[in-house]
mmCIF file of C-alpha atoms in Angstrom:
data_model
loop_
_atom_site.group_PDB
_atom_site.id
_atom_site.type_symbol
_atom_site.label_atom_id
_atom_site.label_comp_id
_atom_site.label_asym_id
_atom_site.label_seq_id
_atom_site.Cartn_x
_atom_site.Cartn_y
_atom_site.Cartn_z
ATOM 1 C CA UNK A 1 -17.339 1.220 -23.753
ATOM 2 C CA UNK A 2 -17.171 -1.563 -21.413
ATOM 3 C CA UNK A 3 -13.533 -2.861 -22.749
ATOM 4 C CA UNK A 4 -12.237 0.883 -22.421
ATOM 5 C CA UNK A 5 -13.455 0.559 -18.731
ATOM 6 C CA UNK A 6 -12.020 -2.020 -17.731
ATOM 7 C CA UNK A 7 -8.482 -1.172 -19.241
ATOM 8 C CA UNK A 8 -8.975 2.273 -17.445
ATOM 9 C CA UNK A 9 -9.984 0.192 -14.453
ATOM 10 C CA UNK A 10 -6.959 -2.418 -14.397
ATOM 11 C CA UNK A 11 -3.902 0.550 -15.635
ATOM 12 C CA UNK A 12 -5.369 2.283 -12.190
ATOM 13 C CA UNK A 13 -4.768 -0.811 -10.185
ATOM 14 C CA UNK A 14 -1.344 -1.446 -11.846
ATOM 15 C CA UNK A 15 -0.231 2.679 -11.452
ATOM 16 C CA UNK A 16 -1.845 2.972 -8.240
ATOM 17 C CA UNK A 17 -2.182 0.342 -6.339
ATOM 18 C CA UNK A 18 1.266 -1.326 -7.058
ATOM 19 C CA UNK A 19 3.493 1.697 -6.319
ATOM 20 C CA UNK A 20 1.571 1.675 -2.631
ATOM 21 C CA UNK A 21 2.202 -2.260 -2.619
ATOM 22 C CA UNK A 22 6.286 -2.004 -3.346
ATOM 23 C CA UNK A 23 6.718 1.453 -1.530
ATOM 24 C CA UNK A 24 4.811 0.277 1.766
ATOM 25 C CA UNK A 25 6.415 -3.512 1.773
ATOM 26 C CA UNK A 26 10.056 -1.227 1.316
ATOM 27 C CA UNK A 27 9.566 0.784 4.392
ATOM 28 C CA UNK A 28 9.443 -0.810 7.661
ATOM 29 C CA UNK A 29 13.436 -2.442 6.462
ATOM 30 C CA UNK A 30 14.021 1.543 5.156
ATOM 31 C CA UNK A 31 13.016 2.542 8.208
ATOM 32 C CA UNK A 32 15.599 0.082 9.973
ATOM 33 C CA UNK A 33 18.084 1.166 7.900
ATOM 34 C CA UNK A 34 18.191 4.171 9.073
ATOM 35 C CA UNK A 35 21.337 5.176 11.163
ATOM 36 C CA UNK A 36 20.228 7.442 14.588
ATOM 37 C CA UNK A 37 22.844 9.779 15.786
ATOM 38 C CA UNK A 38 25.146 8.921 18.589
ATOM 39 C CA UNK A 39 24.386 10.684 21.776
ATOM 40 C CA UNK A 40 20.794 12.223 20.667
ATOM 41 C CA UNK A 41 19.942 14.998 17.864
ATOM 42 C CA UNK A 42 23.255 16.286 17.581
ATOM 43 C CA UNK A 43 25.378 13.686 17.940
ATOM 44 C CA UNK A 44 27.190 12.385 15.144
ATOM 45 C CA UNK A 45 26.032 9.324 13.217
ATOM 46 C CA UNK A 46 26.869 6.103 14.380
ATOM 47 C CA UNK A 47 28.537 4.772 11.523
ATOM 48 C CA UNK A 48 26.238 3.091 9.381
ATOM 49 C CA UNK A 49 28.079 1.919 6.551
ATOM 50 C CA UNK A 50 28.010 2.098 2.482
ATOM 51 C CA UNK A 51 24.311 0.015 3.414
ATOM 52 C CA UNK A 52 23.004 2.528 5.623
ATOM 53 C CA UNK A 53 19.572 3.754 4.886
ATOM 54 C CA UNK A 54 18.564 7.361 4.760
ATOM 55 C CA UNK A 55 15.968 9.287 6.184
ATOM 56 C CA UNK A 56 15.218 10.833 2.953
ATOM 57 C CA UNK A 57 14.392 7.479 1.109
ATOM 58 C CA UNK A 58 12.218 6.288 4.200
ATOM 59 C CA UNK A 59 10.241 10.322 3.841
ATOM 60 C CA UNK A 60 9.851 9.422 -0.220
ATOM 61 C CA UNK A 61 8.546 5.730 -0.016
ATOM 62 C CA UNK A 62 5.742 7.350 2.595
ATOM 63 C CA UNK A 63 5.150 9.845 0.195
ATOM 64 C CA UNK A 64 4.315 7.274 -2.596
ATOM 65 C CA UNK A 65 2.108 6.140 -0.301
ATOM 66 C CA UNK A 66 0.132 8.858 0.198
ATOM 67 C CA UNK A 67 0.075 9.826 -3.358
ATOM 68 C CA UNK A 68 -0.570 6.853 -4.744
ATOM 69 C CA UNK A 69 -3.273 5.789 -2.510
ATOM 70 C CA UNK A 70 -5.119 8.771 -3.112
ATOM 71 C CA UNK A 71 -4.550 8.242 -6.880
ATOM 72 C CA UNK A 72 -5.633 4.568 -6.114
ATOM 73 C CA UNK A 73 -9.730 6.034 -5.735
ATOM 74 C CA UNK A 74 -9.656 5.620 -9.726
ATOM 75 C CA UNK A 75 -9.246 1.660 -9.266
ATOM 76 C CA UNK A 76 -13.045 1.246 -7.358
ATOM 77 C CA UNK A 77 -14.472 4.087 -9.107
ATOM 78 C CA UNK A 78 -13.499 2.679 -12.612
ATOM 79 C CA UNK A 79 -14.493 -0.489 -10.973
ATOM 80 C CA UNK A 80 -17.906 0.319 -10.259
ATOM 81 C CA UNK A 81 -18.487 1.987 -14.119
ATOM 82 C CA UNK A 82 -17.271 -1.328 -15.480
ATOM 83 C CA UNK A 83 -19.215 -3.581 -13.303
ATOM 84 C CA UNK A 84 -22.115 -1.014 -14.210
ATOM 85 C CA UNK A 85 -21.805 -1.481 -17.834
ATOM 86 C CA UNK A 86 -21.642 -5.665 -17.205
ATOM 87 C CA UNK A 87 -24.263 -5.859 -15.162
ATOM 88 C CA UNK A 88 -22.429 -7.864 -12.882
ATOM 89 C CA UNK A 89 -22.885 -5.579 -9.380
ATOM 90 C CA UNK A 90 -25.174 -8.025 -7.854
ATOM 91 C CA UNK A 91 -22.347 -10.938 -8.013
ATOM 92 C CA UNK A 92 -21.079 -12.102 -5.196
ATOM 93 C CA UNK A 93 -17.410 -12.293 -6.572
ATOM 94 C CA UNK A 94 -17.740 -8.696 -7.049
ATOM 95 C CA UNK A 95 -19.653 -7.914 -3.384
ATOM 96 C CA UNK A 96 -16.519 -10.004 -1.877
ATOM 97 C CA UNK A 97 -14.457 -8.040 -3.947
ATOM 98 C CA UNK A 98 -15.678 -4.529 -2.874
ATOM 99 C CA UNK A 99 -15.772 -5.586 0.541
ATOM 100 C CA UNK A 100 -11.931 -6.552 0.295
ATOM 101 C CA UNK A 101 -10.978 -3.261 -1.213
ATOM 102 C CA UNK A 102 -12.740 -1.370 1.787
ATOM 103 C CA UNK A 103 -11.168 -3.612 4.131
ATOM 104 C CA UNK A 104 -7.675 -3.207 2.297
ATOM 105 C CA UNK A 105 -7.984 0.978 1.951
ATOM 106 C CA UNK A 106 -9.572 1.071 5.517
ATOM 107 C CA UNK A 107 -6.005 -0.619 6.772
ATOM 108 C CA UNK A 108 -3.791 1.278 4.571
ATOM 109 C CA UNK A 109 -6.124 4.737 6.239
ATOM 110 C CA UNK A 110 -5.998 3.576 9.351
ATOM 111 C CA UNK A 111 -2.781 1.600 10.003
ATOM 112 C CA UNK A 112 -0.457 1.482 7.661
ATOM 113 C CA UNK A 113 0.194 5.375 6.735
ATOM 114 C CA UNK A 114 -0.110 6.440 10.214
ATOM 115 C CA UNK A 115 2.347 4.327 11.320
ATOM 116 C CA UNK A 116 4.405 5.232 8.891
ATOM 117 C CA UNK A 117 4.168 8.491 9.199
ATOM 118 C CA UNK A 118 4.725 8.532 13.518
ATOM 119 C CA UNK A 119 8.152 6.363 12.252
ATOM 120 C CA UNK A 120 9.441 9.185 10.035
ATOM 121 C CA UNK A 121 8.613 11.756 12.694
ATOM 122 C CA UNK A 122 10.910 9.538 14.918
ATOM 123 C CA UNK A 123 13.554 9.135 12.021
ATOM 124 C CA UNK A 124 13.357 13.137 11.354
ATOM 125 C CA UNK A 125 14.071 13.464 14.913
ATOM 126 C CA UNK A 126 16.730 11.581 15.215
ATOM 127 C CA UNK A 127 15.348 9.126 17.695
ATOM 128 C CA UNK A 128 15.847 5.304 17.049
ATOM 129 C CA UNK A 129 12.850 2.934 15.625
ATOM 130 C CA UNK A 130 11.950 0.036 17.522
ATOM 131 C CA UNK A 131 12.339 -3.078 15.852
ATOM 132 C CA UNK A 132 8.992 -4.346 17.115
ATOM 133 C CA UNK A 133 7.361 -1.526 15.376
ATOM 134 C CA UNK A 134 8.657 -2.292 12.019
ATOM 135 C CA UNK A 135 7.532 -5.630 12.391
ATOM 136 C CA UNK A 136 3.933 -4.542 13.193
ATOM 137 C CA UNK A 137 3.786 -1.926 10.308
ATOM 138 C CA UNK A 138 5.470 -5.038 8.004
ATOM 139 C CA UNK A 139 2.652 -7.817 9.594
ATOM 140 C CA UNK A 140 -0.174 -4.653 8.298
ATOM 141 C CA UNK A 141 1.608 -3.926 4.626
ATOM 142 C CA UNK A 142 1.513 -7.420 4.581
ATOM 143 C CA UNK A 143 -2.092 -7.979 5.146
ATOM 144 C CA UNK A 144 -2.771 -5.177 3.106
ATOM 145 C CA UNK A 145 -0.625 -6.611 0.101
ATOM 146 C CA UNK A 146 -2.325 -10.024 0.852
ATOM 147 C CA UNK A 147 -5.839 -8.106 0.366
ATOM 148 C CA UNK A 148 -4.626 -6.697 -2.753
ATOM 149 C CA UNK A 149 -3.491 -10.207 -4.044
ATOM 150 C CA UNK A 150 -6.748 -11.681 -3.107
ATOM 151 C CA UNK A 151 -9.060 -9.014 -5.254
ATOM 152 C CA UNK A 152 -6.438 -9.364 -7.576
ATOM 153 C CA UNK A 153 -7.246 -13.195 -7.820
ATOM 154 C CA UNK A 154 -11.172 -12.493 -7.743
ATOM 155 C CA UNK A 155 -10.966 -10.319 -10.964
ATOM 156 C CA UNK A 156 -8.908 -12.782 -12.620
ATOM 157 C CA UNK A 157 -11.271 -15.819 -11.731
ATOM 158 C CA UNK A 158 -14.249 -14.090 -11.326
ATOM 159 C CA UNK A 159 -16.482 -17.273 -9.982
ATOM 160 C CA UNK A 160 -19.549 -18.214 -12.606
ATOM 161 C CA UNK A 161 -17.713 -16.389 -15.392
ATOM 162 C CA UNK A 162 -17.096 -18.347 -18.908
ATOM 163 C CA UNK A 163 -13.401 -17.282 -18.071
ATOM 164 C CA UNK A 164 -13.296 -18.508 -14.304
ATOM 165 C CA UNK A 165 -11.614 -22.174 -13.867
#
């Protein structure tokens, strides 16, 4: 039972957890991308080019955010079942672990989608992005990411464990 956990548990990080990962390191430069009409809302567009981004790709990479981070609750719930069935809950590899999961789904929660999501409001409006603000969502996907990487690494290593180095 254990090994059937911990496949469920590591498919949910790689389905989950890496769409968020790609879709929210894509947006803040979708975001940029994005060509504002000239003159306000009903201007025309300002010329963009064959490279210019579209409000509609900048609207789905938010939305495999959202989905996927909600879909991403299997990855510490299958987690917890596997460390369960190990008897490894009491480890601090998995304690630092946990702790960096809350950490990286309390900044996704908190900073990452809702910036996102007052960006696409802007977009849908036809307003233009500041750059400064797609550098502040990228610095937060990137600590996010970075948080990801780092449980990523625990699991792997696990310190104490006959695998670890």
């Amino acid at each position: 039972m254990t090994k059937f956990l911990l496949s469920l548990h590591v498919l949910a990080a790689i389905v989950a957890v890496g769409p968020v990962t790609v879709a929210a390191s894509m947006f803040p430069a979708a975001a940029r991308r994005v060509p504002v009409p000239v003159g306000g809302a009903g201007g025309g567009r300002d010329g963009g080019g064959e490279d210019a981004g579209d409000v509609r790709t900048v609207r789905l990479l938010h939305r495999i955010c959202r989905v996927y981070a909600g879909l991403g609750i299997a990855v510490p719930v299958l987690g917890f079942a596997t460390a369960a069935s190990t008897g490894v809950l009491g480890d601090g590899w998995l304690i630092t672990s946990v702790t960096l999961t809350a950490v990286a789904a309390g900044l996704l929660a908190a900073f990452v989608l809702p910036r996102q999501e007052e960006l696409l409001g802007q977009l849908a409006d036809g307003q233009p992005v500041e750059r400064a603000r797609t550098v502040r969502l990228a610095m937060f996907t990137g600590l996010f990411n970075l948080l990801w990487a780092t449980v990523t690494i625990l699991m792997i290593v696990r310190p104490g464990s006959t695998t670890g180095a």
